[in-house]
Short mmCIF file of C-alpha atoms and ligand atoms in Angstrom, two decimals:
data_model
loop_
_atom_site.label_atom_id
_atom_site.label_comp_id
_atom_site.label_asym_id
_atom_site.label_seq_id
_atom_site.Cartn_x
_atom_site.Cartn_y
_atom_site.Cartn_z
CA MET A 1350 -0.22 0.03 0.10
CA PRO A 1351 1.02 3.56 -0.93
CA THR A 1352 1.90 4.55 2.34
CA LEU A 1353 1.61 8.39 3.96
CA GLN A 1354 1.36 9.51 0.03
CA THR A 1355 -0.27 12.99 0.14
CA LEU A 1356 -3.00 14.31 -1.58
CA VAL A 1357 -4.31 17.81 -2.43
CA ILE A 1358 -7.96 17.70 -3.67
CA LYS A 1359 -9.89 21.07 -4.84
CA ILE A 1360 -12.76 20.72 -5.76
CA GLY A 1361 -14.81 23.74 -7.64
CA THR A 1362 -18.18 26.06 -6.62
CA SER A 1363 -19.17 24.38 -10.23
CA SER A 1364 -19.30 21.13 -8.85
CA LEU A 1365 -20.40 21.86 -4.86
CA THR A 1366 -23.16 23.60 -6.01
CA HIS A 1367 -26.55 23.86 -8.48
CA PRO A 1368 -25.98 25.51 -11.87
CA VAL A 1369 -28.87 27.22 -11.83
CA THR A 1370 -30.75 27.14 -7.95
CA GLY A 1371 -26.80 27.57 -6.57
CA GLN A 1372 -27.95 25.27 -3.69
CA LEU A 1373 -25.86 23.34 -2.66
CA ALA A 1374 -25.40 19.70 -4.63
CA LEU A 1375 -25.56 17.81 -1.28
CA SER A 1376 -24.70 14.40 -2.95
CA THR A 1377 -21.95 15.29 -4.53
CA ILE A 1378 -20.60 17.01 -1.03
CA ALA A 1379 -21.34 13.58 0.78
CA SER A 1380 -20.21 11.54 -1.59
CA LEU A 1381 -16.45 13.75 -1.53
CA VAL A 1382 -16.41 13.25 2.23
CA GLU A 1383 -17.11 9.69 2.04
CA THR A 1384 -14.24 9.46 -0.63
CA LEU A 1385 -12.04 11.41 1.73
CA SER A 1386 -12.53 9.83 4.83
CA GLU A 1387 -12.39 6.38 3.07
CA LEU A 1388 -8.33 7.81 1.52
CA ARG A 1389 -7.41 8.86 5.23
CA HIS A 1390 -8.37 4.97 6.16
CA MET A 1391 -6.61 3.76 3.52
CA GLY A 1392 -3.21 5.65 4.79
CA TYR A 1393 -3.42 8.63 3.06
CA GLN A 1394 -3.00 12.09 4.07
CA VAL A 1395 -5.36 14.16 2.61
CA VAL A 1396 -6.07 17.95 2.39
CA LEU A 1397 -8.89 19.38 0.92
CA VAL A 1398 -9.41 23.08 -1.66
CA SER A 1399 -12.94 24.05 -0.99
CA SER A 1400 -14.35 26.54 -2.98
CA GLY A 1401 -17.59 27.58 -2.46
CA ALA A 1402 -17.59 30.22 0.37
CA VAL A 1403 -18.84 33.33 -2.61
CA GLY A 1404 -20.96 30.60 -4.17
CA VAL A 1405 -23.03 29.62 -0.34
CA GLY A 1406 -22.80 33.54 0.20
CA ARG A 1407 -24.74 35.03 -2.32
CA THR A 1408 -27.58 32.01 -2.04
CA ARG A 1409 -27.80 32.88 1.73
CA LEU A 1410 -27.83 36.45 0.95
CA GLY A 1411 -30.48 36.31 -1.85
CA LEU A 1412 -28.15 37.77 -4.85
CA LYS A 1413 -29.15 37.00 -7.85
CA THR A 1414 -26.03 38.28 -9.55
CA ARG A 1415 -21.93 37.32 -9.29
CA PRO A 1416 -20.73 40.16 -7.09
CA LYS A 1417 -18.86 42.14 -9.13
CA THR A 1418 -16.82 44.53 -6.60
CA LEU A 1419 -14.24 43.20 -5.08
CA SER A 1420 -15.69 44.30 -1.01
CA LEU A 1421 -19.00 42.90 -2.23
CA LYS A 1422 -17.21 39.49 -2.86
CA GLN A 1423 -15.00 39.84 0.19
CA ALA A 1424 -18.23 40.40 2.47
CA VAL A 1425 -20.17 37.36 0.65
CA ALA A 1426 -17.53 35.03 1.34
CA ALA A 1427 -17.53 36.26 4.70
CA VAL A 1428 -21.40 35.71 4.66
CA GLY A 1429 -20.92 32.16 2.50
CA GLN A 1430 -17.30 30.17 4.08
CA GLY A 1431 -18.64 29.59 7.80
CA ARG A 1432 -21.95 28.13 6.37
CA LEU A 1433 -19.81 25.68 3.94
CA MET A 1434 -17.53 25.25 7.30
CA ARG A 1435 -20.38 24.09 8.85
CA VAL A 1436 -22.08 21.59 6.26
CA TYR A 1437 -17.89 19.85 6.33
CA ASP A 1438 -17.98 19.36 9.46
CA ASP A 1439 -21.54 18.09 10.38
CA LEU A 1440 -20.14 15.37 7.24
CA PHE A 1441 -16.85 14.51 8.15
CA SER A 1442 -18.15 14.46 11.65
CA SER A 1443 -20.62 11.67 11.08
CA LEU A 1444 -17.96 9.76 9.84
CA GLY A 1445 -15.45 10.10 12.74
CA GLN A 1446 -13.18 12.39 11.30
CA THR A 1447 -11.79 16.02 12.30
CA ILE A 1448 -11.07 18.33 10.12
CA ALA A 1449 -9.59 21.99 9.99
CA GLN A 1450 -10.22 25.31 8.49
CA VAL A 1451 -7.37 27.09 6.74
CA LEU A 1452 -8.17 30.69 5.07
CA LEU A 1453 -4.41 31.71 3.99
CA THR A 1454 -3.86 34.73 1.28
CA ARG A 1455 -1.16 35.36 -2.00
CA ARG A 1456 0.99 37.55 0.47
CA ASP A 1457 1.33 34.61 3.51
CA PHE A 1458 3.58 32.69 0.37
CA VAL A 1459 5.47 35.49 -0.25
CA GLN A 1460 6.61 36.03 3.08
CA ARG A 1461 9.25 33.44 4.08
CA SER A 1462 8.64 33.16 7.93
CA CYS A 1463 5.05 32.94 6.78
CA TYR A 1464 5.89 30.27 4.17
CA VAL A 1465 7.31 28.38 6.68
CA ASN A 1466 5.32 28.67 9.26
CA ILE A 1467 1.78 27.41 6.88
CA SER A 1468 4.35 24.71 5.81
CA ASN A 1469 4.64 22.79 9.61
CA THR A 1470 1.22 23.59 10.40
CA PHE A 1471 0.43 21.49 7.32
CA GLN A 1472 2.74 18.88 8.94
CA GLU A 1473 0.91 18.82 12.73
CA LEU A 1474 -2.57 18.58 11.36
CA LEU A 1475 -1.34 15.62 8.27
CA GLN A 1476 0.37 13.65 11.58
CA LEU A 1477 -2.68 14.77 13.21
CA GLY A 1478 -5.04 12.85 11.33
CA VAL A 1479 -7.07 15.82 10.56
CA ILE A 1480 -7.93 16.90 6.98
CA PRO A 1481 -7.32 20.85 6.54
CA ILE A 1482 -9.76 22.64 4.55
CA ILE A 1483 -8.45 25.02 2.64
CA ASN A 1484 -9.73 28.17 1.11
CA GLU A 1485 -8.52 32.06 0.09
CA ASN A 1486 -8.78 34.23 3.22
CA ASP A 1487 -11.37 36.22 0.89
CA THR A 1488 -11.79 39.03 3.58
CA VAL A 1489 -7.91 40.22 3.27
CA SER A 1490 -6.53 39.62 1.07
CA THR A 1491 -6.29 42.08 -1.49
CA GLU A 1492 -6.13 42.71 -5.68
CA GLU A 1493 -2.70 43.01 -6.36
CA LEU A 1494 -2.05 39.64 -3.54
CA ARG A 1495 -4.93 37.11 -4.62
CA PHE A 1496 -4.82 34.09 -5.80
CA GLY A 1497 -8.00 35.05 -7.45
CA ASP A 1498 -8.71 31.92 -8.42
CA ASN A 1499 -8.64 28.34 -6.50
CA ASP A 1500 -6.86 26.70 -8.50
CA SER A 1501 -3.91 28.42 -8.54
CA LEU A 1502 -3.98 28.22 -4.39
CA SER A 1503 -3.85 24.50 -4.86
CA ALA A 1504 -1.19 24.17 -6.68
CA MET A 1505 1.33 26.40 -4.55
CA VAL A 1506 0.08 23.97 -1.73
CA ALA A 1507 1.02 21.24 -3.42
CA SER A 1508 4.46 22.48 -4.31
CA LEU A 1509 4.55 24.19 -0.44
CA ILE A 1510 3.54 20.21 1.09
CA GLU A 1511 5.30 18.15 -1.52
CA ALA A 1512 2.25 16.50 -2.16
CA ASP A 1513 2.46 13.25 -4.44
CA TRP A 1514 -0.88 14.00 -6.24
CA LEU A 1515 -2.90 17.24 -7.40
CA PHE A 1516 -6.46 16.36 -7.68
CA LEU A 1517 -8.88 19.00 -9.44
CA LEU A 1518 -12.62 18.44 -9.55
CA THR A 1519 -14.25 20.74 -12.07
CA ASP A 1520 -17.21 20.28 -14.10
CA VAL A 1521 -16.24 18.36 -16.91
CA ASP A 1522 -14.17 14.67 -16.63
CA ARG A 1523 -11.14 15.90 -18.76
CA LEU A 1524 -9.49 17.98 -20.99
CA TYR A 1525 -10.43 18.36 -24.14
CA SER A 1526 -8.87 19.79 -27.21
CA ALA A 1527 -11.63 22.33 -27.89
CA ASP A 1528 -14.92 23.39 -24.71
CA PRO A 1529 -17.13 19.62 -25.05
CA ARG A 1530 -19.86 21.72 -24.05
CA SER A 1531 -20.02 23.61 -27.47
CA HIS A 1532 -17.67 21.10 -29.85
CA PRO A 1533 -19.26 17.82 -29.28
CA ASP A 1534 -16.42 16.67 -31.29
CA ALA A 1535 -13.49 17.86 -29.16
CA GLU A 1536 -10.71 15.14 -28.59
CA PRO A 1537 -10.47 13.56 -25.32
CA ILE A 1538 -6.45 14.46 -23.65
CA ILE A 1539 -6.08 11.33 -21.21
CA SER A 1540 -2.20 11.85 -20.61
CA VAL A 1541 0.60 15.28 -20.78
CA SER A 1542 4.01 15.07 -20.54
CA ASP A 1543 4.78 18.67 -22.21
CA ILE A 1544 2.29 21.21 -21.06
CA ALA A 1545 3.38 23.26 -23.38
CA ALA A 1546 2.55 21.74 -26.45
CA VAL A 1547 -0.72 21.00 -25.31
CA THR A 1548 -1.65 24.66 -23.93
CA GLU A 1549 -1.49 25.20 -28.07
CA GLN A 1550 -3.18 22.78 -29.37
CA VAL A 1551 -6.01 23.43 -27.00
CA GLU A 1552 -8.76 25.93 -27.13
CA VAL A 1553 -9.56 26.48 -23.14
CA GLY A 1554 -11.73 29.47 -23.07
CA ASP A 1555 -10.71 31.57 -20.07
CA SER A 1556 -13.81 30.89 -18.01
CA GLY A 1557 -16.00 28.56 -16.21
CA SER A 1558 -19.96 28.64 -14.87
CA SER A 1559 -21.00 31.78 -14.00
CA TRP A 1560 -20.84 30.27 -10.27
CA GLY A 1561 -16.96 30.17 -9.78
CA THR A 1562 -14.66 32.09 -10.78
CA GLY A 1563 -11.95 28.65 -12.69
CA GLY A 1564 -11.49 28.22 -16.41
CA MET A 1565 -9.18 25.52 -18.13
CA VAL A 1566 -6.59 28.12 -18.06
CA THR A 1567 -6.44 28.63 -14.55
CA LYS A 1568 -6.24 24.82 -14.52
CA ILE A 1569 -3.54 23.99 -17.10
CA ASN A 1570 -1.29 26.55 -14.82
CA ALA A 1571 -1.78 25.22 -11.67
CA ALA A 1572 -1.37 21.66 -13.83
CA THR A 1573 2.18 23.79 -14.91
CA THR A 1574 3.41 24.86 -11.20
CA ALA A 1575 2.29 21.31 -9.49
CA THR A 1576 3.77 19.33 -11.79
CA SER A 1577 7.42 21.14 -11.68
CA ALA A 1578 6.98 20.41 -8.22
CA GLY A 1579 7.08 17.54 -8.54
CA VAL A 1580 3.16 16.53 -8.21
CA ARG A 1581 1.11 14.66 -10.43
CA THR A 1582 -1.81 16.21 -11.10
CA VAL A 1583 -5.43 15.16 -12.73
CA ILE A 1584 -7.94 16.96 -13.78
CA THR A 1585 -11.32 15.09 -13.24
CA GLU A 1586 -15.26 15.35 -12.71
CA GLY A 1587 -16.71 16.35 -9.36
CA LYS A 1588 -19.78 14.87 -9.59
CA TYR A 1589 -17.79 11.76 -9.29
CA PRO A 1590 -15.72 11.89 -6.41
CA GLN A 1591 -15.24 8.42 -5.85
CA ASN A 1592 -12.78 8.40 -9.08
CA ILE A 1593 -10.25 9.52 -7.14
CA LEU A 1594 -9.88 5.97 -5.78
CA LYS A 1595 -9.56 4.87 -9.25
CA ILE A 1596 -7.39 6.81 -10.63
CA LEU A 1597 -4.71 5.92 -7.82
CA GLN A 1598 -5.56 1.92 -8.42
CA GLY A 1599 -4.51 3.53 -12.15
CA GLU A 1600 -7.67 3.95 -14.20
CA ALA A 1601 -7.33 5.63 -16.57
CA ILE A 1602 -10.40 8.50 -15.83
CA GLY A 1603 -9.46 12.51 -16.26
CA THR A 1604 -6.44 13.82 -17.87
CA GLN A 1605 -2.97 13.68 -16.37
CA PHE A 1606 -0.34 15.62 -15.74
CA LEU A 1607 2.75 13.79 -15.42
CA PRO A 1608 5.15 15.17 -12.71
CA GLN A 1609 8.62 16.51 -13.89
CA PRO A 1610 11.52 16.46 -11.53
CA SER A 1611 11.29 18.67 -8.27
CA ILE A 1612 12.51 21.73 -7.65
CA GLY A 1613 14.85 20.33 -4.71
CA ASN A 1614 14.72 22.10 -1.44
CA ALA A 1615 12.18 24.19 -0.04
CA ARG A 1616 13.62 27.15 -0.39
CA LYS A 1617 13.98 26.91 -4.22
CA ARG A 1618 10.40 25.73 -3.76
CA TRP A 1619 9.65 28.79 -2.71
CA ILE A 1620 11.20 30.92 -4.73
CA ALA A 1621 9.69 29.59 -7.63
CA HIS A 1622 5.97 29.43 -6.35
CA GLY A 1623 5.77 30.98 -3.16
CA LEU A 1624 7.00 35.11 -4.51
CA VAL A 1625 5.30 37.30 -7.11
CA PRO A 1626 8.49 38.58 -9.44
CA LEU A 1627 8.45 41.53 -9.79
CA GLY A 1628 10.09 42.48 -12.73
CA LYS A 1629 11.38 40.27 -16.35
CA ILE A 1630 15.91 40.03 -17.01
CA TYR A 1631 16.20 38.99 -20.09
CA LEU A 1632 19.43 36.54 -21.48
CA ASP A 1633 21.79 36.34 -24.23
CA GLN A 1634 22.04 32.57 -25.36
CA GLY A 1635 25.17 31.83 -23.70
CA ALA A 1636 24.15 33.23 -20.76
CA VAL A 1637 21.13 30.86 -20.80
CA GLN A 1638 23.42 27.96 -21.36
CA ALA A 1639 25.36 29.09 -18.55
CA ILE A 1640 23.00 29.23 -16.12
CA ILE A 1641 20.79 26.22 -17.55
CA ASP A 1642 23.58 23.49 -18.63
CA LYS A 1643 26.28 24.45 -16.01
CA GLY A 1644 24.32 25.57 -13.45
CA LYS A 1645 26.28 28.39 -12.95
CA SER A 1646 25.47 32.04 -11.29
CA LEU A 1647 23.78 34.59 -13.33
CA LEU A 1648 26.37 37.18 -14.55
CA ALA A 1649 25.49 41.11 -15.43
CA ALA A 1650 27.38 40.26 -18.82
CA GLY A 1651 24.83 38.19 -19.88
CA ILE A 1652 21.78 40.45 -19.54
CA THR A 1653 20.08 41.83 -22.94
CA LYS A 1654 17.12 43.43 -21.35
CA VAL A 1655 15.81 44.35 -17.75
CA GLU A 1656 11.54 44.95 -17.33
CA GLY A 1657 9.98 46.18 -14.21
CA GLU A 1658 10.63 48.04 -10.84
CA PHE A 1659 12.64 45.88 -8.32
CA LEU A 1660 14.51 45.75 -5.32
CA PRO A 1661 18.00 43.70 -4.30
CA GLY A 1662 16.54 40.64 -2.73
CA GLU A 1663 13.52 40.33 -4.68
CA ALA A 1664 12.35 37.91 -7.18
CA VAL A 1665 11.87 38.49 -10.81
CA GLN A 1666 11.29 35.97 -14.32
CA LEU A 1667 14.41 34.74 -16.21
CA CYS A 1668 13.66 35.04 -19.77
CA ASP A 1669 15.48 33.65 -23.34
CA PRO A 1670 16.23 35.70 -25.54
CA LEU A 1671 12.99 34.21 -27.27
CA GLY A 1672 11.09 35.91 -23.96
CA GLU A 1673 10.02 32.37 -22.39
CA GLU A 1674 10.67 32.34 -18.99
CA VAL A 1675 13.54 29.40 -18.01
CA ALA A 1676 14.13 30.61 -14.53
CA ARG A 1677 13.43 32.74 -11.54
CA GLY A 1678 15.90 33.91 -9.19
CA LEU A 1679 16.34 36.31 -6.66
CA VAL A 1680 18.79 39.16 -7.21
CA ASN A 1681 21.44 41.42 -5.87
CA TYR A 1682 21.17 44.23 -7.63
CA GLY A 1683 17.57 45.80 -8.34
CA SER A 1684 15.63 47.36 -11.48
CA GLU A 1685 17.67 50.92 -11.96
CA GLU A 1686 21.26 49.81 -11.68
CA LEU A 1687 20.73 46.55 -13.82
CA GLN A 1688 19.69 49.06 -16.59
CA GLN A 1689 23.00 50.16 -15.87
CA ILE A 1690 25.12 47.20 -15.74
CA GLN A 1691 23.26 45.21 -17.85
CA GLY A 1692 25.59 43.54 -20.67
CA GLN A 1693 28.90 44.67 -18.74
CA ARG A 1694 31.85 42.23 -17.32
CA SER A 1695 31.79 41.73 -13.71
CA ILE A 1696 35.02 43.61 -12.92
CA ASP A 1697 34.21 47.21 -14.76
CA ILE A 1698 30.80 46.83 -12.27
CA PRO A 1699 32.44 48.69 -9.15
CA GLN A 1700 33.29 51.74 -11.85
CA ILE A 1701 29.91 52.11 -13.37
CA LEU A 1702 28.00 52.05 -10.23
CA GLY A 1703 30.37 54.10 -8.24
CA TYR A 1704 31.01 51.14 -5.16
CA MET A 1705 32.04 47.66 -5.11
CA GLY A 1706 28.76 45.25 -5.03
CA ALA A 1707 28.16 41.32 -5.44
CA GLU A 1708 30.08 39.85 -8.10
CA THR A 1709 26.94 37.92 -9.41
CA VAL A 1710 23.18 39.38 -10.38
CA ILE A 1711 21.99 36.36 -9.58
CA HIS A 1712 23.84 33.54 -7.48
CA ARG A 1713 22.92 30.03 -8.37
CA ASP A 1714 22.00 28.99 -4.83
CA ASN A 1715 19.07 31.99 -5.48
CA LEU A 1716 18.33 30.10 -8.64
CA VAL A 1717 15.56 28.34 -9.69
CA LEU A 1718 15.44 26.78 -13.52
CA LEU A 1719 11.87 26.07 -14.52
N1 LIG B 2222 -12.04 31.37 -3.01
C1 LIG B 2222 -12.98 31.91 -3.79
C2 LIG B 2222 -15.08 31.06 -2.96
O1 LIG B 2222 -14.15 30.53 -2.08
C3 LIG B 2222 -13.53 30.77 -4.77
C4 LIG B 2222 -12.76 30.68 -5.76
C5 LIG B 2222 -12.50 29.83 -6.79
O2 LIG B 2222 -13.65 29.75 -6.77
O3 LIG B 2222 -11.34 29.72 -7.25
O4 LIG B 2222 -15.53 31.62 -3.13
#
């Protein structure tokens, strides 16, 4: 038996609520609760990421349309979150399974100390046999630092806790070459090893139902994040949560994204997924090869262009000459200094800047290849 494998299961509002009335889809929720409790009994560590606060709050308040402003959305989520947890707690309790509520914001992942604390809390909860139920802390999240959709949140949690699997439960049974609701001849996609290639083939559209926020784009982005952290990711239908058991036994249900070799230590995963990059540094081919093939640090000489405003110690994306992101890292120089020293040899930097700065623009210990 695969002991102590860790699973993150994300369920969207479209699966948790009735598409027209917005009322809770009780049979789906009950089946989800049964499945997750069974997985716990089998020895899996289970984390649930559940949307639905805004949807449930909206029904509770009798709002006919989706809240448009951030403040209304936040107020509605505050009404719905408690209701939602009450339903989960009643159902899980009847099966003897303890749950915990964890509300996170994007900002919590940016601060290294918070990131480490969240990770430690999850370890404790999982060791206690609890199923943490996560949602975005909608009330306090700000426009600039929001996940906005729980697909991204679940992928970052899966990376943080080094999960083995991420299940994205949604209102279609798998990924198709086009939206199967409007294109009946759309081709199903069973397994994906190269996400970039699939993204080119697939017409993903940008939003799901009117009750949730995610669409296939956010799911594919989530799969990119999770698989790069070594997490096998599955898109499958939320109406049949018991399929998770079958998928774990090897049945080809849904679309599976194969895991890539993991990024490595927790600090590097934080640089890659926790931080919000504030700029882009474009590299020449020589610098791309030096950092990718030889594992070297980044020097000013290989930089061709700098975009964005950032300070020393902040995170940036590194792009190849075609503009594709190849790595992320923490810079030793701010954007203003980098504009002055880009393309220059390291020995000339003190003269250009008037002081002796770091020898590297990004040290290899602070650089993560993607
Ligand atoms: N946090 C939002 C909610 O609970 C959901 C975000 C999403 O749908 O992905 O309603």
